[in-house]
mmCIF file of C-alpha atoms and ligand atoms in Angstrom:
data_model
loop_
_atom_site.group_PDB
_atom_site.id
_atom_site.type_symbol
_atom_site.label_atom_id
_atom_site.label_comp_id
_atom_site.label_asym_id
_atom_site.label_seq_id
_atom_site.Cartn_x
_atom_site.Cartn_y
_atom_site.Cartn_z
ATOM 1 C CA MET A 1 1.356 -248.684 46.178
ATOM 2 C CA SER A 2 -0.626 -251.382 47.871
ATOM 3 C CA ARG A 3 -3.940 -250.673 49.492
ATOM 4 C CA PRO A 4 -3.768 -249.861 53.202
ATOM 5 C CA PRO A 5 -4.467 -253.181 54.921
ATOM 6 C CA PHE A 6 -7.134 -251.854 57.262
ATOM 7 C CA LEU A 7 -9.118 -249.875 54.730
ATOM 8 C CA VAL A 8 -12.610 -251.290 54.182
ATOM 9 C CA PRO A 9 -14.816 -250.298 51.233
ATOM 10 C CA ILE A 10 -18.227 -249.318 52.575
ATOM 11 C CA ALA A 11 -20.086 -247.626 49.699
ATOM 12 C CA GLU A 12 -22.776 -250.310 49.585
ATOM 13 C CA LEU A 13 -22.932 -250.906 53.292
ATOM 14 C CA ALA A 14 -23.428 -247.211 54.039
ATOM 15 C CA GLN A 15 -26.605 -247.184 51.964
ATOM 16 C CA ARG A 16 -28.229 -249.975 53.945
ATOM 17 C CA PRO A 17 -28.730 -248.928 57.559
ATOM 18 C CA GLY A 18 -28.723 -251.961 59.815
ATOM 19 C CA ALA A 19 -26.661 -254.011 57.375
ATOM 20 C CA ARG A 20 -23.573 -255.720 58.695
ATOM 21 C CA LEU A 21 -20.286 -256.691 57.154
ATOM 22 C CA ARG A 22 -17.825 -258.993 58.845
ATOM 23 C CA VAL A 23 -14.242 -258.662 57.706
ATOM 24 C CA ARG A 24 -10.947 -260.190 58.630
ATOM 25 C CA LEU A 25 -7.993 -257.934 57.900
ATOM 26 C CA ALA A 26 -4.294 -258.411 58.434
ATOM 27 C CA GLY A 27 -1.277 -256.220 58.079
ATOM 28 C CA PRO A 28 1.632 -254.757 59.961
ATOM 29 C CA LEU A 29 1.096 -251.816 62.301
ATOM 30 C CA GLN A 30 3.751 -249.648 63.842
ATOM 31 C CA VAL A 31 2.929 -249.010 67.462
ATOM 32 C CA GLU A 32 5.728 -248.164 69.816
ATOM 33 C CA LEU A 33 5.906 -247.157 73.457
ATOM 34 C CA SER A 34 9.116 -246.662 75.396
ATOM 35 C CA SER A 35 8.589 -250.004 77.119
ATOM 36 C CA ALA A 36 7.249 -252.176 74.314
ATOM 37 C CA ARG A 37 6.366 -252.207 70.643
ATOM 38 C CA LEU A 38 4.451 -254.285 68.132
ATOM 39 C CA THR A 39 6.616 -256.674 66.136
ATOM 40 C CA ASP A 40 6.662 -256.786 62.334
ATOM 41 C CA ASP A 41 4.174 -259.646 62.419
ATOM 42 C CA ASP A 42 0.762 -258.919 61.013
ATOM 43 C CA VAL A 43 -1.944 -257.611 63.278
ATOM 44 C CA VAL A 44 -5.129 -259.555 62.581
ATOM 45 C CA ALA A 45 -8.433 -257.770 63.008
ATOM 46 C CA ASP A 46 -11.707 -259.698 63.009
ATOM 47 C CA VAL A 47 -14.443 -257.116 63.075
ATOM 48 C CA THR A 48 -18.067 -256.489 62.199
ATOM 49 C CA LEU A 49 -19.051 -253.186 60.663
ATOM 50 C CA GLU A 50 -22.662 -252.134 61.093
ATOM 51 C CA SER A 51 -24.167 -249.287 59.174
ATOM 52 C CA GLN A 52 -26.208 -246.910 61.339
ATOM 53 C CA GLY A 53 -27.148 -244.482 58.615
ATOM 54 C CA ASP A 54 -24.724 -241.618 58.956
ATOM 55 C CA THR A 55 -22.414 -243.476 61.285
ATOM 56 C CA MET A 56 -20.792 -246.905 61.393
ATOM 57 C CA THR A 57 -20.039 -249.040 64.412
ATOM 58 C CA VAL A 58 -17.111 -251.429 64.416
ATOM 59 C CA THR A 59 -16.896 -254.228 66.956
ATOM 60 C CA GLY A 60 -14.590 -257.190 67.222
ATOM 61 C CA THR A 61 -11.061 -258.064 68.160
ATOM 62 C CA ALA A 62 -7.526 -257.403 67.013
ATOM 63 C CA THR A 63 -4.493 -259.496 67.832
ATOM 64 C CA GLY A 64 -0.837 -258.673 67.431
ATOM 65 C CA TRP A 65 2.549 -259.566 68.864
ATOM 66 C CA TRP A 66 4.690 -257.330 71.003
ATOM 67 C CA GLU A 67 8.250 -257.272 72.173
ATOM 68 C CA GLY A 68 9.978 -255.241 74.825
ATOM 69 C CA GLU A 69 12.611 -255.387 77.500
ATOM 70 C CA CYS A 70 11.874 -257.145 80.764
ATOM 71 C CA ARG A 71 11.915 -254.479 83.468
ATOM 72 C CA ARG A 72 13.954 -256.690 85.779
ATOM 73 C CA CYS A 73 16.468 -258.642 83.701
ATOM 74 C CA LEU A 74 16.404 -256.323 80.654
ATOM 75 C CA GLU A 75 16.267 -259.294 78.305
ATOM 76 C CA THR A 76 13.958 -259.074 75.312
ATOM 77 C CA THR A 77 10.571 -260.565 76.013
ATOM 78 C CA GLY A 78 7.203 -260.459 74.311
ATOM 79 C CA GLY A 79 3.896 -262.111 73.692
ATOM 80 C CA GLU A 80 0.488 -261.854 72.155
ATOM 81 C CA VAL A 81 -1.733 -258.860 72.679
ATOM 82 C CA THR A 82 -5.457 -258.964 71.969
ATOM 83 C CA VAL A 83 -7.859 -256.077 72.241
ATOM 84 C CA ARG A 84 -11.622 -255.793 71.989
ATOM 85 C CA LEU A 85 -12.900 -253.053 69.776
ATOM 86 C CA SER A 86 -16.159 -251.183 70.021
ATOM 87 C CA GLU A 87 -15.803 -247.957 68.101
ATOM 88 C CA VAL A 88 -17.963 -245.440 66.303
ATOM 89 C CA PHE A 89 -16.932 -243.926 62.971
ATOM 90 C CA GLU A 90 -18.652 -240.834 61.624
ATOM 91 C CA PRO A 91 -18.114 -238.168 58.954
ATOM 92 C CA HIS A 92 -17.323 -235.489 61.533
ATOM 93 C CA PRO A 93 -15.588 -237.338 64.364
ATOM 94 C CA THR A 94 -15.210 -236.083 67.902
ATOM 95 C CA GLU A 95 -11.564 -235.995 68.887
ATOM 96 C CA GLY A 96 -10.750 -238.794 71.285
ATOM 97 C CA GLU A 97 -14.197 -240.384 71.034
ATOM 98 C CA THR A 98 -15.024 -241.327 67.467
ATOM 99 C CA TYR A 99 -13.079 -241.918 64.264
ATOM 100 C CA PRO A 100 -13.430 -240.509 60.753
ATOM 101 C CA LEU A 101 -15.750 -242.220 58.301
ATOM 102 C CA GLY A 102 -15.168 -241.711 54.585
ATOM 103 C CA ARG A 103 -17.909 -241.812 51.996
ATOM 104 C CA ASP A 104 -16.630 -244.904 50.224
ATOM 105 C CA ALA A 105 -14.237 -246.416 52.706
ATOM 106 C CA VAL A 106 -13.330 -246.485 56.344
ATOM 107 C CA ASP A 107 -9.772 -246.866 57.568
ATOM 108 C CA LEU A 108 -9.667 -248.863 60.784
ATOM 109 C CA GLU A 109 -5.971 -248.284 61.311
ATOM 110 C CA PRO A 110 -6.188 -245.296 63.714
ATOM 111 C CA ALA A 111 -8.620 -247.169 65.965
ATOM 112 C CA LEU A 112 -6.492 -250.317 65.897
ATOM 113 C CA ARG A 113 -3.304 -248.411 66.680
ATOM 114 C CA GLU A 114 -4.909 -246.636 69.605
ATOM 115 C CA ALA A 115 -6.444 -249.770 71.102
ATOM 116 C CA LEU A 116 -3.231 -251.772 70.755
ATOM 117 C CA ALA A 117 -1.061 -248.979 72.144
ATOM 118 C CA LEU A 118 -3.244 -248.929 75.267
ATOM 119 C CA ALA A 119 -2.866 -252.680 75.623
ATOM 120 C CA LEU A 120 0.922 -252.844 75.388
ATOM 121 C CA PRO A 121 2.599 -253.521 78.718
ATOM 122 C CA LEU A 122 4.062 -250.420 80.364
ATOM 123 C CA ALA A 123 6.439 -252.493 82.470
ATOM 124 C CA PRO A 124 7.089 -255.798 80.710
ATOM 125 C CA LEU A 125 8.128 -258.845 82.668
ATOM 126 C CA CYS A 126 9.611 -261.933 81.014
ATOM 127 C CA ASP A 127 8.165 -263.984 83.828
ATOM 128 C CA GLU A 128 6.410 -263.201 87.115
ATOM 129 C CA ALA A 129 9.254 -265.033 88.805
ATOM 130 C CA CYS A 130 12.006 -263.162 86.987
ATOM 131 C CA ALA A 131 14.805 -262.686 89.495
ATOM 132 C CA GLY A 132 16.507 -259.861 87.651
ATOM 133 C CA PRO A 133 19.823 -259.695 85.873
ATOM 134 C CA ASP A 134 21.941 -262.802 85.748
ATOM 135 C CA PRO A 135 24.934 -261.779 87.890
ATOM 136 C CA ASP A 136 27.326 -263.533 85.510
ATOM 137 C CA ALA A 137 25.980 -261.692 82.485
ATOM 138 C CA HIS A 138 25.923 -258.282 84.152
ATOM 139 C CA PRO A 139 29.105 -257.549 86.095
ATOM 140 C CA VAL A 140 28.505 -255.974 89.499
ATOM 141 C CA GLY A 141 28.224 -252.225 89.388
ATOM 142 C CA VAL A 142 26.895 -251.822 85.867
ATOM 143 C CA ALA A 143 23.297 -251.201 86.816
ATOM 144 C CA GLU A 144 23.973 -249.580 90.199
ATOM 145 C CA ASP A 145 23.236 -246.041 89.073
ATOM 146 C CA GLU A 146 19.963 -246.726 87.344
ATOM 147 C CA GLU A 147 16.935 -244.966 88.757
ATOM 148 C CA ASP A 148 14.329 -247.538 87.877
ATOM 149 C CA GLU A 149 15.246 -250.120 90.433
ATOM 150 C CA VAL A 150 12.006 -249.941 92.372
ATOM 151 C CA ASP A 151 11.293 -253.546 91.567
ATOM 152 C CA ALA A 152 14.672 -254.691 92.731
ATOM 153 C CA GLN A 153 13.672 -254.151 96.359
ATOM 154 C CA PRO A 154 13.340 -257.507 98.059
ATOM 155 C CA ALA A 155 9.808 -258.005 99.336
ATOM 156 C CA THR A 156 10.947 -259.657 102.498
ATOM 157 C CA ASP A 157 14.443 -259.869 103.810
ATOM 158 C CA PRO A 158 14.797 -262.423 106.582
ATOM 159 C CA ARG A 159 16.967 -260.005 108.554
ATOM 160 C CA TRP A 160 14.132 -257.486 108.709
ATOM 161 C CA GLY A 161 11.873 -260.277 109.891
ATOM 162 C CA ALA A 162 14.199 -260.682 112.843
ATOM 163 C CA LEU A 163 14.083 -256.944 113.535
ATOM 164 C CA ASP A 164 10.308 -256.983 113.379
ATOM 165 C CA ALA A 165 10.345 -259.511 116.157
ATOM 166 C CA LEU A 166 12.266 -257.024 118.292
ATOM 167 C CA LYS A 167 9.498 -254.440 118.499
ATOM 168 C CA PHE A 168 9.603 -252.190 121.519
ATOM 169 C CA ASP A 169 6.147 -252.037 122.994
HETATM 170 ZN ZN1 ZN C 201 13.186 -260.881 83.156
#
């Protein structure tokens, strides 16, 4: 078995409070939301670990690639996702606030997964100007029953503009 890609040996660092270690790590991470997911491409983390005695702070960035379905045209889209990290690792972590710190190593994977999951788009768009399904590719009627058509509402319909002009004072 290969070593987990985001595991950093810290035995020496932990004994020198104030000491810093900059590492660049890369490996695949599985992060999946209903709307988007990380691709199989490596996530690259460029972080600095700083020993604080009993705890360890980790700051830096992580970059990955995501793919998902455009909420309007339903075609596959994607892009780069970069997150800033500023996390605390300690032997007895607080759920939802800090992450576990081992004696000899720290695994950054849980922190990376969480940060990247929060950064994935909840409603992907292939392009701000995406006009929705290509009528030729999606025969009329196929998507009629779908609930999530909120975005399909035209912002301004010229006919309503004409009605607006007919306000009764
Ligand atoms: Zn689209």
